[in-house]
Coordinates of C-alpha atoms in Angstrom, one line a residue:
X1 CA -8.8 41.4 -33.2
X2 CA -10.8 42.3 -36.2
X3 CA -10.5 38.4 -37.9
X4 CA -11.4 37.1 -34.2
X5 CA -14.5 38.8 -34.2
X6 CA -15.0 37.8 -37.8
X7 CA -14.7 34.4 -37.2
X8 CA -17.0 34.9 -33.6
X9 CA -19.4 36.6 -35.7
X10 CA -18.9 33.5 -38.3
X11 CA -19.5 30.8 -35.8
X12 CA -22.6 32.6 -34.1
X13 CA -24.5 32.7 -37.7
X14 CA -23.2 29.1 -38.5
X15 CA -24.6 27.7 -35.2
X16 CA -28.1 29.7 -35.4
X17 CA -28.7 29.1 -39.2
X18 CA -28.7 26.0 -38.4
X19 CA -31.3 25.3 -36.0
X20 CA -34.2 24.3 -37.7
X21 CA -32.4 22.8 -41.1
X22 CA -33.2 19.3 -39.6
X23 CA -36.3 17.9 -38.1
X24 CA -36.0 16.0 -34.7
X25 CA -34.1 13.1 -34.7
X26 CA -34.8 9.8 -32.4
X27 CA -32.8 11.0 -29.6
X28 CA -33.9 14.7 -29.6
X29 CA -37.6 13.1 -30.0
X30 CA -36.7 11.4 -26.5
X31 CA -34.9 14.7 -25.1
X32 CA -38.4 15.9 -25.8
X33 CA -40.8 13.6 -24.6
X34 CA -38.8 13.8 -21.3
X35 CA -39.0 17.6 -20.9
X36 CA -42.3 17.4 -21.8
X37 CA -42.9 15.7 -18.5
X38 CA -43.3 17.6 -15.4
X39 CA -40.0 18.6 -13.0
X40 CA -40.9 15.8 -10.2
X41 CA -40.8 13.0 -12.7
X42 CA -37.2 13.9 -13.9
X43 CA -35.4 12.9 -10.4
X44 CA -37.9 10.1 -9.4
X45 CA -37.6 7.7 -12.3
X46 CA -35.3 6.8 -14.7
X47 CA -36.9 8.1 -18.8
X48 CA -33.5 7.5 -20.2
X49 CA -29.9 5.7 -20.0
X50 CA -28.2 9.3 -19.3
X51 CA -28.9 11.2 -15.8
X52 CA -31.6 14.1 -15.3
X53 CA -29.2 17.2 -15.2
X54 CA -29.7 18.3 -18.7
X55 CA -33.2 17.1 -19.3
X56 CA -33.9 19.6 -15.9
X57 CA -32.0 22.3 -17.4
X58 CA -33.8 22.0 -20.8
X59 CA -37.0 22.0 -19.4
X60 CA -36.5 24.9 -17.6
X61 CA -35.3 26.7 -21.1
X62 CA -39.0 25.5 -22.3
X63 CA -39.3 29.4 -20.7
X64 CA -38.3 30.5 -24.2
X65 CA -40.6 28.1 -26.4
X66 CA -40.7 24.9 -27.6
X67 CA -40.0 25.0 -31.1
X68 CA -37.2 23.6 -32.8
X69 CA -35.4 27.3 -32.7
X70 CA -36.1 27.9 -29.1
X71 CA -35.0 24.2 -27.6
X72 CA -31.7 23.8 -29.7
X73 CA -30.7 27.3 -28.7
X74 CA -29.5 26.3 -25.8
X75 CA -26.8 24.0 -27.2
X76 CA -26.2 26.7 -29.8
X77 CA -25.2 29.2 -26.9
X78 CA -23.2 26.2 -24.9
X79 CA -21.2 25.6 -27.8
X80 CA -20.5 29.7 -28.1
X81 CA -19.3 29.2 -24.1
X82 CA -16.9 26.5 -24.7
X83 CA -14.2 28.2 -25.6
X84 CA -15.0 30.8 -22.7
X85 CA -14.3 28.1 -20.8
X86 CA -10.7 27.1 -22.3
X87 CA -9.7 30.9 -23.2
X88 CA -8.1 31.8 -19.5
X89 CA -6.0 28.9 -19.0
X90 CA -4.6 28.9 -22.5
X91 CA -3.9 32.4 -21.8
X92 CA -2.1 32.2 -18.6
X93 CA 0.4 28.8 -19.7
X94 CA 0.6 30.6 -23.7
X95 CA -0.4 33.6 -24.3
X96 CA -3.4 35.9 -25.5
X97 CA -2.5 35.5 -29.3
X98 CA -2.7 31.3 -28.6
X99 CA -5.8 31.5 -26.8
X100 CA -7.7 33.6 -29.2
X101 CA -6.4 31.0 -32.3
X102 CA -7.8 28.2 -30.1
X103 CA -10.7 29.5 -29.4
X104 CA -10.9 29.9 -33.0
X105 CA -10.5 26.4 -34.0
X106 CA -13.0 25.2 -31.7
X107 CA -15.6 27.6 -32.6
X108 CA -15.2 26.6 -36.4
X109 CA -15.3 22.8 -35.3
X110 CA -17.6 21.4 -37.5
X111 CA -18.3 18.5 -35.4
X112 CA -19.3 21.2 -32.6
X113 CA -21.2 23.0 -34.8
X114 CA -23.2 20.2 -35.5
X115 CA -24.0 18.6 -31.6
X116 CA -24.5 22.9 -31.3
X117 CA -27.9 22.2 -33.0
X118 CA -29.6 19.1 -31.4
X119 CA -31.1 19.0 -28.2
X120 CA -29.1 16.7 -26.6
X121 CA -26.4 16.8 -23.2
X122 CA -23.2 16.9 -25.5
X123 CA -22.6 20.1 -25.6
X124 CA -23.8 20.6 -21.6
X125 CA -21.0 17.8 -20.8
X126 CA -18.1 19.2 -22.7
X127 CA -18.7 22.4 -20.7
X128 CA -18.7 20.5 -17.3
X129 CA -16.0 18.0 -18.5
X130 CA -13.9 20.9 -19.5
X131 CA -14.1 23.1 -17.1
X132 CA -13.7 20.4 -14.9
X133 CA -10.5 18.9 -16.2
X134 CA -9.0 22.9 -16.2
X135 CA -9.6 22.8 -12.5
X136 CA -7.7 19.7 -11.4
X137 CA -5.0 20.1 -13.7
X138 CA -4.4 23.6 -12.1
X139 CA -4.7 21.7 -8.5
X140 CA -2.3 19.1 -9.6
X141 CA 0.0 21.1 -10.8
X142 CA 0.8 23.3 -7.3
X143 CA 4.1 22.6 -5.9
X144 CA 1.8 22.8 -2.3
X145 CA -1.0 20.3 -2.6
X146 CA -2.0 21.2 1.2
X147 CA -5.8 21.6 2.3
X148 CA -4.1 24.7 4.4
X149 CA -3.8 26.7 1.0
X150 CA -6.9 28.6 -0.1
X151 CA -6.0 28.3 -3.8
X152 CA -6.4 24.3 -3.3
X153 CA -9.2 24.5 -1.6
X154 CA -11.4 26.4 -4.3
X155 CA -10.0 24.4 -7.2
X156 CA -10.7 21.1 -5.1
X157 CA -14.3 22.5 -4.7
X158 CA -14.9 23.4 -8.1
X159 CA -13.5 20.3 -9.1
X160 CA -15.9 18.8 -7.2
X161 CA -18.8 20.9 -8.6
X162 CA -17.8 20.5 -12.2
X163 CA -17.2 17.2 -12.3
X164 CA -20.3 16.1 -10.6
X165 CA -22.4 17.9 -12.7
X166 CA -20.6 15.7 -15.5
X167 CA -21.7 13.2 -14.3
X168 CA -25.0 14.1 -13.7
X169 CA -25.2 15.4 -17.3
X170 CA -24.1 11.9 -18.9
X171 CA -22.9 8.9 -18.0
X172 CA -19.6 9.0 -20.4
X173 CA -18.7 11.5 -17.9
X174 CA -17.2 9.1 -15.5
X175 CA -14.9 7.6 -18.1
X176 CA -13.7 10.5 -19.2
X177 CA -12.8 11.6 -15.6
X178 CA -11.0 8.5 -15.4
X179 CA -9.0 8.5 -18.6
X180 CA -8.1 12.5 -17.2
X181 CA -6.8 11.4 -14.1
X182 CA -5.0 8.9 -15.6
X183 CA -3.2 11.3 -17.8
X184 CA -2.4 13.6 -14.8
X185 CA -0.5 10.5 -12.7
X186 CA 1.6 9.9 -16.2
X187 CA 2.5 13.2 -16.9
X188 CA 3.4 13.6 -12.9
X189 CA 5.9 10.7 -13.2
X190 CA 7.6 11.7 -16.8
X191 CA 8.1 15.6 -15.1
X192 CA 9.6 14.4 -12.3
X193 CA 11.0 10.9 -12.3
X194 CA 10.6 10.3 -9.0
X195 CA 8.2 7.6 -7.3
X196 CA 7.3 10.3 -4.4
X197 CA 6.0 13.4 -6.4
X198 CA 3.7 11.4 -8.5
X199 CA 2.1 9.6 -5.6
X200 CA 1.6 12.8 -4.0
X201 CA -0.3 13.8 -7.3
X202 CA -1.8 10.6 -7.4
X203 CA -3.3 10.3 -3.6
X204 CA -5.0 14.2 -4.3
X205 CA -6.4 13.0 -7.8
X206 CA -7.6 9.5 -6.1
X207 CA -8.8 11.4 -3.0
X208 CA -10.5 14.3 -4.7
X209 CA -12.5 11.9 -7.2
X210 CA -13.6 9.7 -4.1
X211 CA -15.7 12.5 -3.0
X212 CA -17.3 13.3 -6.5
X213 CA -18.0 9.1 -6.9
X214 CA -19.5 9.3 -4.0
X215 CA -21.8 12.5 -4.5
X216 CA -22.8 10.5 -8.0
X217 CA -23.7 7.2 -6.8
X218 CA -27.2 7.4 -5.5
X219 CA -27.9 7.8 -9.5
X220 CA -26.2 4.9 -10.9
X221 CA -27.8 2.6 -8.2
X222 CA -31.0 4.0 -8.5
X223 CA -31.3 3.5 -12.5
X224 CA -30.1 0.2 -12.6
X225 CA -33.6 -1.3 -12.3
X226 CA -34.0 0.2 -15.9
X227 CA -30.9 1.1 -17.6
X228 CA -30.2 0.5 -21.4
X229 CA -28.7 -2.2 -22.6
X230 CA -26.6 -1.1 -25.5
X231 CA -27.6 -3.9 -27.2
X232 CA -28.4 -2.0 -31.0
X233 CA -24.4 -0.6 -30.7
X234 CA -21.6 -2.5 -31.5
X235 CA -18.2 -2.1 -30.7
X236 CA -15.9 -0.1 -33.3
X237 CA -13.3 -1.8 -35.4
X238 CA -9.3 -0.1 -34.9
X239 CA -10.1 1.1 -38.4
X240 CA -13.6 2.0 -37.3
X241 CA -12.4 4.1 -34.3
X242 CA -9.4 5.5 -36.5
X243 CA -12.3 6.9 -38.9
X244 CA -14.4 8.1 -36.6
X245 CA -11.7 9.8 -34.5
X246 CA -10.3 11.6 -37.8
X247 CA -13.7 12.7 -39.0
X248 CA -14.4 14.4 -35.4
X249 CA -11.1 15.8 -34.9
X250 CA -11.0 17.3 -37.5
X251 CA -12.8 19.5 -40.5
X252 CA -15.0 17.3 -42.7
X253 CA -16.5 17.6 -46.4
X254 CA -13.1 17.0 -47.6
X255 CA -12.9 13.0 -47.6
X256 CA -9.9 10.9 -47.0
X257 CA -7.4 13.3 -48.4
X258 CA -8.2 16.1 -46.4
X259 CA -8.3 14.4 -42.9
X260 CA -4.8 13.1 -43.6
X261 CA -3.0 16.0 -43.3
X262 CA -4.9 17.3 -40.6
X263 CA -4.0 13.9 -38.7
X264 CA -0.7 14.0 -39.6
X265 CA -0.7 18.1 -38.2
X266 CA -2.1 16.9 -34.9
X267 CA 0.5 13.9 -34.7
X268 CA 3.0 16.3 -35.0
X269 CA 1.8 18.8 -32.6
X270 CA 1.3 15.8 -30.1
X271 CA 4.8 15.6 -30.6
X272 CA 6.4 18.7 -30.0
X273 CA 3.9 19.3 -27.0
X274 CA 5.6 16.4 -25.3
X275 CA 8.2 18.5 -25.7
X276 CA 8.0 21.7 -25.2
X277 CA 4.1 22.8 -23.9
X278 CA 4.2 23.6 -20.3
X279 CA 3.1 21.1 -18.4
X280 CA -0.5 22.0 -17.4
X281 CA -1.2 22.1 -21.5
X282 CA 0.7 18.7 -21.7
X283 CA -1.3 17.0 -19.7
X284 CA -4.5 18.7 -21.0
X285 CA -3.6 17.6 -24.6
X286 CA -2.6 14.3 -23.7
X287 CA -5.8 14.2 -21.9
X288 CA -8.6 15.2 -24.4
X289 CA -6.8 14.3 -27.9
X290 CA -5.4 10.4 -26.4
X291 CA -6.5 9.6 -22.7
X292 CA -10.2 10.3 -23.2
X293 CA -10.4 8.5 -27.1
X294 CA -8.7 5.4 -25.9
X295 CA -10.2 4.8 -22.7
X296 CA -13.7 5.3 -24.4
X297 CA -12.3 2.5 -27.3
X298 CA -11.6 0.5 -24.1
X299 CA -14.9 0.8 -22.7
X300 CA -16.7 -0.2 -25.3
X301 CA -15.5 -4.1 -25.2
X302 CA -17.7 -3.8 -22.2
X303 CA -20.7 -1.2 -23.4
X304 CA -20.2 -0.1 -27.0
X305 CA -19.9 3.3 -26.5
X306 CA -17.4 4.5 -28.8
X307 CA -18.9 7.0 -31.4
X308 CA -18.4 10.6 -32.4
X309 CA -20.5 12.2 -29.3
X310 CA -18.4 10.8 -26.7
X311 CA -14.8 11.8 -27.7
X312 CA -15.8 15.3 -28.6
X313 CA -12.8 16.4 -25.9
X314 CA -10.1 15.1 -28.7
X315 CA -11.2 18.3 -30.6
X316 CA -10.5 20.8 -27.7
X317 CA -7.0 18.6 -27.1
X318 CA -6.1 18.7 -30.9
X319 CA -6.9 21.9 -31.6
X320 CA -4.6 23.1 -28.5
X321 CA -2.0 20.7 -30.0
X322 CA -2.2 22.4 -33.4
X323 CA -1.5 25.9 -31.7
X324 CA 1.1 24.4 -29.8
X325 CA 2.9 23.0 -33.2
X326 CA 2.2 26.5 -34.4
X327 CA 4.0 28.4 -31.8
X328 CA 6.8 26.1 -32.1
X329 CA 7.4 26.9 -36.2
X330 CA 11.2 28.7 -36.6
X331 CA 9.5 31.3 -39.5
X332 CA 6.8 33.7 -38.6
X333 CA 5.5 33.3 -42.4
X334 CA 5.0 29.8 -42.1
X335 CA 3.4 30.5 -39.3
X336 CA 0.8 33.0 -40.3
X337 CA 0.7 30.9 -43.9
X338 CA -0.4 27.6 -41.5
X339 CA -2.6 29.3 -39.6
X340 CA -4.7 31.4 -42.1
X341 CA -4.9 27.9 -44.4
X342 CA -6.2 26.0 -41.0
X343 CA -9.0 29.1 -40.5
X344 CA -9.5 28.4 -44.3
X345 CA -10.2 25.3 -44.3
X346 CA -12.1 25.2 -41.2
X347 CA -14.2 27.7 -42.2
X348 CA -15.1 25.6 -45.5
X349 CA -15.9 22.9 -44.2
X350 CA -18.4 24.4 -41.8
X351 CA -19.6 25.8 -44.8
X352 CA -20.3 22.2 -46.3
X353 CA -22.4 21.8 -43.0
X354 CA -24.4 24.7 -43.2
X355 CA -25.5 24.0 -46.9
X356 CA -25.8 20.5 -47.0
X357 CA -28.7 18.6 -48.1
X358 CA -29.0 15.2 -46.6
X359 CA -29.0 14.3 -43.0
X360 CA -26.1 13.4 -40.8
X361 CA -24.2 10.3 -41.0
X362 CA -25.1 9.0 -37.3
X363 CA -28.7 9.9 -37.7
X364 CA -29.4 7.3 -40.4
X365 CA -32.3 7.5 -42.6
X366 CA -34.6 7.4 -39.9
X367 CA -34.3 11.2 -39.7
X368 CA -35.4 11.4 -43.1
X369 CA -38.7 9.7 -42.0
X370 CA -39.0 12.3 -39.9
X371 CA -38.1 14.7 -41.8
X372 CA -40.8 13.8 -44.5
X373 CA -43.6 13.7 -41.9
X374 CA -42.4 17.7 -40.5
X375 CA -42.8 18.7 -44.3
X376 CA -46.1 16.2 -44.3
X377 CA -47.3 18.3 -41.0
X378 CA -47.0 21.6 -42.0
X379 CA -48.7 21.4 -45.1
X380 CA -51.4 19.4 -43.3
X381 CA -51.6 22.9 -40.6
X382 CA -51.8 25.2 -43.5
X383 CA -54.6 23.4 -45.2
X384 CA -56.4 23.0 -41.9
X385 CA -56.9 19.5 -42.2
X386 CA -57.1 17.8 -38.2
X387 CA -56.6 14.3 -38.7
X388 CA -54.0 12.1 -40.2
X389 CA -52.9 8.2 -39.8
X390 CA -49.2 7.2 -38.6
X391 CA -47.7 4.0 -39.8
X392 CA -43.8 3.4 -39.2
X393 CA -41.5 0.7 -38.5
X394 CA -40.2 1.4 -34.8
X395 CA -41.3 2.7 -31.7
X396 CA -38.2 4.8 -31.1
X397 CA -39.6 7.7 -33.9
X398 CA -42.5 8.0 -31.9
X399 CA -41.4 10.3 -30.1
X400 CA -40.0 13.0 -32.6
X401 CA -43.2 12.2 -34.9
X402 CA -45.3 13.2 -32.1
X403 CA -43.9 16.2 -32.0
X404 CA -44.8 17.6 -35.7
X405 CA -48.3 16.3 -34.9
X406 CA -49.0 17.2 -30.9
X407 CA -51.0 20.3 -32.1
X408 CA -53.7 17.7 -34.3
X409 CA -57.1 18.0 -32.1
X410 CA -57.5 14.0 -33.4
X411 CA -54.9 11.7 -34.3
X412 CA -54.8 7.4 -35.2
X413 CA -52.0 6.0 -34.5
X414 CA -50.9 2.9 -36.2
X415 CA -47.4 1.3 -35.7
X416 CA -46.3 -1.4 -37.4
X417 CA -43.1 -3.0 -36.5
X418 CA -41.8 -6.2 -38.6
X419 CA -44.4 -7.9 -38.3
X420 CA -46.5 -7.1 -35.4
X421 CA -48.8 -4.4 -35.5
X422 CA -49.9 -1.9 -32.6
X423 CA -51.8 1.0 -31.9
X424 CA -51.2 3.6 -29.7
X425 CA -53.6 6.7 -29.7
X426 CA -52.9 10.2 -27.9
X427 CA -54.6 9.3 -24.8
X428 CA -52.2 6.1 -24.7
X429 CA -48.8 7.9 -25.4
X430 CA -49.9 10.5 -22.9
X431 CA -49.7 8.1 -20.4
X432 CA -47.1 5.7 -21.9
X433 CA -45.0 8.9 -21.7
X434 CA -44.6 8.5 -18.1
X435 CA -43.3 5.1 -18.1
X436 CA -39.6 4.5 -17.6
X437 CA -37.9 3.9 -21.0
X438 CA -37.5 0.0 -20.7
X439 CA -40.6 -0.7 -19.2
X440 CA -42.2 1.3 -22.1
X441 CA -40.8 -1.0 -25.0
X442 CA -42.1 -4.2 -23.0
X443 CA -45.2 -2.8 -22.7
X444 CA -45.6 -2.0 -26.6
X445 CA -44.6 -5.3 -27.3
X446 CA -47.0 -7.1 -24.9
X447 CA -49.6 -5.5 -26.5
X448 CA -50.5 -6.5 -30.4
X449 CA -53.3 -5.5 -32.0
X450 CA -55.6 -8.3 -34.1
X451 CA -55.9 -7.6 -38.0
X452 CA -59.5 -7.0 -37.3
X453 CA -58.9 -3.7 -35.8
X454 CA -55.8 -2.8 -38.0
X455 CA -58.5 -2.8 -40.6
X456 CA -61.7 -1.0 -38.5
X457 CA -59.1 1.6 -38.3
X458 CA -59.0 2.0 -42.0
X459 CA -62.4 1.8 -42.7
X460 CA -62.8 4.4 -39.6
X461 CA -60.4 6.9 -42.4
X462 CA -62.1 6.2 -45.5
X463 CA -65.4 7.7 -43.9
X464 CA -64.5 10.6 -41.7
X465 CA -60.7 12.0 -43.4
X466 CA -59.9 13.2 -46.6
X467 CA -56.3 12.8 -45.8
X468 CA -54.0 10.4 -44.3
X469 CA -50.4 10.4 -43.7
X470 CA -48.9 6.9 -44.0
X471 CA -45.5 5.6 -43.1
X472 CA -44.0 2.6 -43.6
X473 CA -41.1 0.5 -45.2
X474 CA -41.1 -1.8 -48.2
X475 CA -42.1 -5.1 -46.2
X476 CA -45.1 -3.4 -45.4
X477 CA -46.7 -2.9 -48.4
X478 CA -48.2 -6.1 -49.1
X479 CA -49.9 -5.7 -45.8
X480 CA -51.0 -2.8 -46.9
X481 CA -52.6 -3.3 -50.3
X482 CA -54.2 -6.0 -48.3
X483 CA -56.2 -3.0 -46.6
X484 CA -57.3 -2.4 -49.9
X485 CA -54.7 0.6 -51.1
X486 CA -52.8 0.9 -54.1
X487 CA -49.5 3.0 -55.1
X488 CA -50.2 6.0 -58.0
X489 CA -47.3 6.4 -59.6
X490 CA -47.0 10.3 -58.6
X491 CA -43.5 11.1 -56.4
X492 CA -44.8 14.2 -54.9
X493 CA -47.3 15.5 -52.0
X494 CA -51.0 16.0 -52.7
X495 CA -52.0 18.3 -50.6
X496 CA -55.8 18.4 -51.2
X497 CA -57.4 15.1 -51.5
X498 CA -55.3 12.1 -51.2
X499 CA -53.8 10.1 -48.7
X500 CA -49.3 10.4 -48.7
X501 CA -47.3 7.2 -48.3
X502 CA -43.6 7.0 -47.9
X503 CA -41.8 4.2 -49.5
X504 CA -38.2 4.1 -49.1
X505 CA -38.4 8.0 -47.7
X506 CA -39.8 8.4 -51.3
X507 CA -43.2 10.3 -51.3
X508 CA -46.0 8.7 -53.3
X509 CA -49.8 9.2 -53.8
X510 CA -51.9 6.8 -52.1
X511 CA -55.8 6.4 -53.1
X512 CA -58.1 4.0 -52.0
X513 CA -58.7 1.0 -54.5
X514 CA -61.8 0.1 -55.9
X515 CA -63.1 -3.2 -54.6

């Protein structure tokens, strides 16, 4: 009991440490322009791809502040619930002991750690999808599937309740429900080998999901005026998907050779599940660590979708695998010599996570942009200074740099993008906020802005700034020097007098020329 409230204690500090290591990201600057709007517009028009559960429920945590702290808290204290969720059905089909190691491994998942700290619906959907997925495997596993048995009919409504709040947390959600009733109607038929059993199962699972399709579908139909198109994602290679399953499953900061032997662990565990785990944890590990991975792989021949943030189940299926291969050891000091290495090297690479220094993989350098202009803006508030200039390449930053600037009494804002240029002052975005996501990117686009005022906006900074914050990439800066700027050759911040650019995320000096 003492090394489970260690490692709780561990977990809590990794999770909060964390929360204001990284700026915003694109998608949290999204999650944050939508909150930002009020509660009607959430349910009336489609701001994003994904459905308005979470963005409601993070608005209504904006109770506790907006800052980086206060919004990613919530995730922080979702991902502490999680294995709340899992810990009484572990107990009741293996046992206190199993429950509390599992609990363990998910809490010192360093993939959970890390979609603990963003404000987005990830960690909001694997509660749902979990304690979902706990609720009909429980149904399907009664020998009496009869609406005349009170025990079926609260597991059929909680189903229900869980699973449509899934799906009105994300729209993965309705894959995943899939790929888990799938795996209910297969581990049904190998149980029992008999045709009339698992059509029993199957006509409750089919029936039961009928009524949460159609308690979802008003949303789907209503958002498909302006839903996303995918088209930046493409779809994973086998390899691709066999990396990216590896590195979620299991503990990172250890390369190639340390997500082997976890794989081959799990592989294993798989194995002996099949087995020798009860049934209910069969079908729960066949469900989150294979089911739920694959049918995500699947989907994305039709909408790329498979990445990290959607198979985040396979970590509650393989670490319940791993406790399962654990239980089944013959030698109780191989046993205890497994598990404390697994806590080990759990716990380290969490560590890696917490004291890393670049950003995430999947956020790409554009949260170093970001990240720049948040070290930019809080210099420029300490000094006082009230007005800066915003260059960047895409309109999808917008939203996260507008939120290290939102407090400025007077911004410009100037976005270039290839080789277009527009502007869009905070009046503009105020109201630009408001528009649904797609028709927002057609109206940037239909609205360039003529060189002639590009460059009235620069002369309108050399007479009434002192500073100005400009971002851009590499193929901008002959546009640029055009304006009549040049680069110093100084890599860090001036803070007093002088304008900031950003070339390749490197900081540099910028000074009017002399003409």
């Amino acid at each position: 009991m003492i090394l489970f409230a260690g490692i709780v204690v561990t977990a809590i500090i990794f999770r909060f440490v964390t929360l204001t290591k990284d700026a915003f990201w694109i998608d949290e600057g999204l999650t944050w322009a939508i909150v930002d709007l009020p509660f009607s517009y959430l349910w009336t028009v489609p701001f994003d791809a994904h459905p308005p559960l979470y963005y409601t429920i993070q608005k209504a945590w904006l109770i506790f502040g907006d800052s980086e702290f206060a919004m990613r808290s919530l995730s922080a204290l979702l991902g502490l619930a999680l294995p709340a969720v899992m810990f009484p059905f572990i107990r009741k089909h293996l046992g206190v002991r199993s429950a509390a190691l599992v609990a363990c491994l998910v809490l010192l998942s360093y993939t959970l750690i890390v979609h603990s700290s963003t404000i987005r619906s990830y960690a909001l959907l694997l509660i749902f999808g979990t304690a979902a997925a706990i609720q009909i495997i429980e149904l399907t596993s009664l020998s009496d599937l009869s609406l005349k048995s009170r025990e079926v009919r609260n597991r059929s409504l909680l189903y229900i309740l869980y699973q449509t709040a899934a799906l009105y947390t994300h729209l993965i959600a309705i894959v995943h429900a899939a790929a888990l009733g799938a795996s209910i109607v297969l581990v049904s038929f190998l149980i029992h080998r008999r045709l009339t059993p698992t059509l029993k199962v199957l006509g409750a699972v089919a029936a039961i999901n009928a009524i949460v399709v159609a308690l979802w579908a008003p949303w789907p139909l209503f958002m498909m005026a302006s839903a996303d198109d995918f088209g930046w994602l493409h779809q994973a290679s086998i390899i691709g998907a066999i990396k990216t399953f590896s590195e979620t499953v299991g503990p990172n900061g250890f390369g190639k050779f340390g997500e082997a032997p976890i794989l081959l662990l799990l592989a294993t565990g798989l194995i002996f599940s099949i087995r020798r785990a009860p049934p209910p944890i069969l079908v729960f590990i066949i469900a989150n660590l294979v089911a739920i991975p694959a049918a995500v792989y699947v989907t994305g021949f039709i909408k790329p979708v498979f990445m990290e943030r959607t198979i985040l189940q396979a970590i509650l299926g393989g670490s319940v695998a791993l406790v399962v291969l654990l239980r089944c050891l013959p030698s109780n000091t191989l046993r205890q010599g497994l598990t404390a290495g697994l806590l080990m090297i759990y716990g380290a690479s969490c560590v890696t996570y917490v004291t890393r220094s670049g950003q995430l993989k999947y956020q790409g350098d554009k949260l170093q942009l970001v990240e720049n202009f948040r070290n930019v803006a809080a210099q420029i508030s300490k000094t006082g200074n009230s007005e800066a200039i915003l260059i960047c390449r895409e309109d999808q930053e917008i939203p996260a740099l507008y939120y290290y600037m939102r407090n400025y009494p007077e911004k410009t804002w100037l976005l270039i993008k290839d080789d277009q240029t527009y502007t869009i002052d905070p009046e503009h975005w105020i109201n630009f906020k408001k528009v649904p996501v797609s028709q927002r990117t057609l109206d940037l686009i239909a609205k360039p802005v003529p060189a002639t005022a590009v460059e009235s906006r620069f002369d309108r900074l050399d007479l009434v700034i002192s500073r100005g914050c400009l971002y851009t990439w590499q193929s901008q800066e002959p546009m640029v020097q055009s304006m009549g700027y040049e680069f110093s050759g100084e890599s860090h911040f001036a803070w007093v007098t002088d304008r900031v650019y950003l070339l390749h995320n490197t900081p540099r000096k910028l000074t009017p020329s002399q003409k």
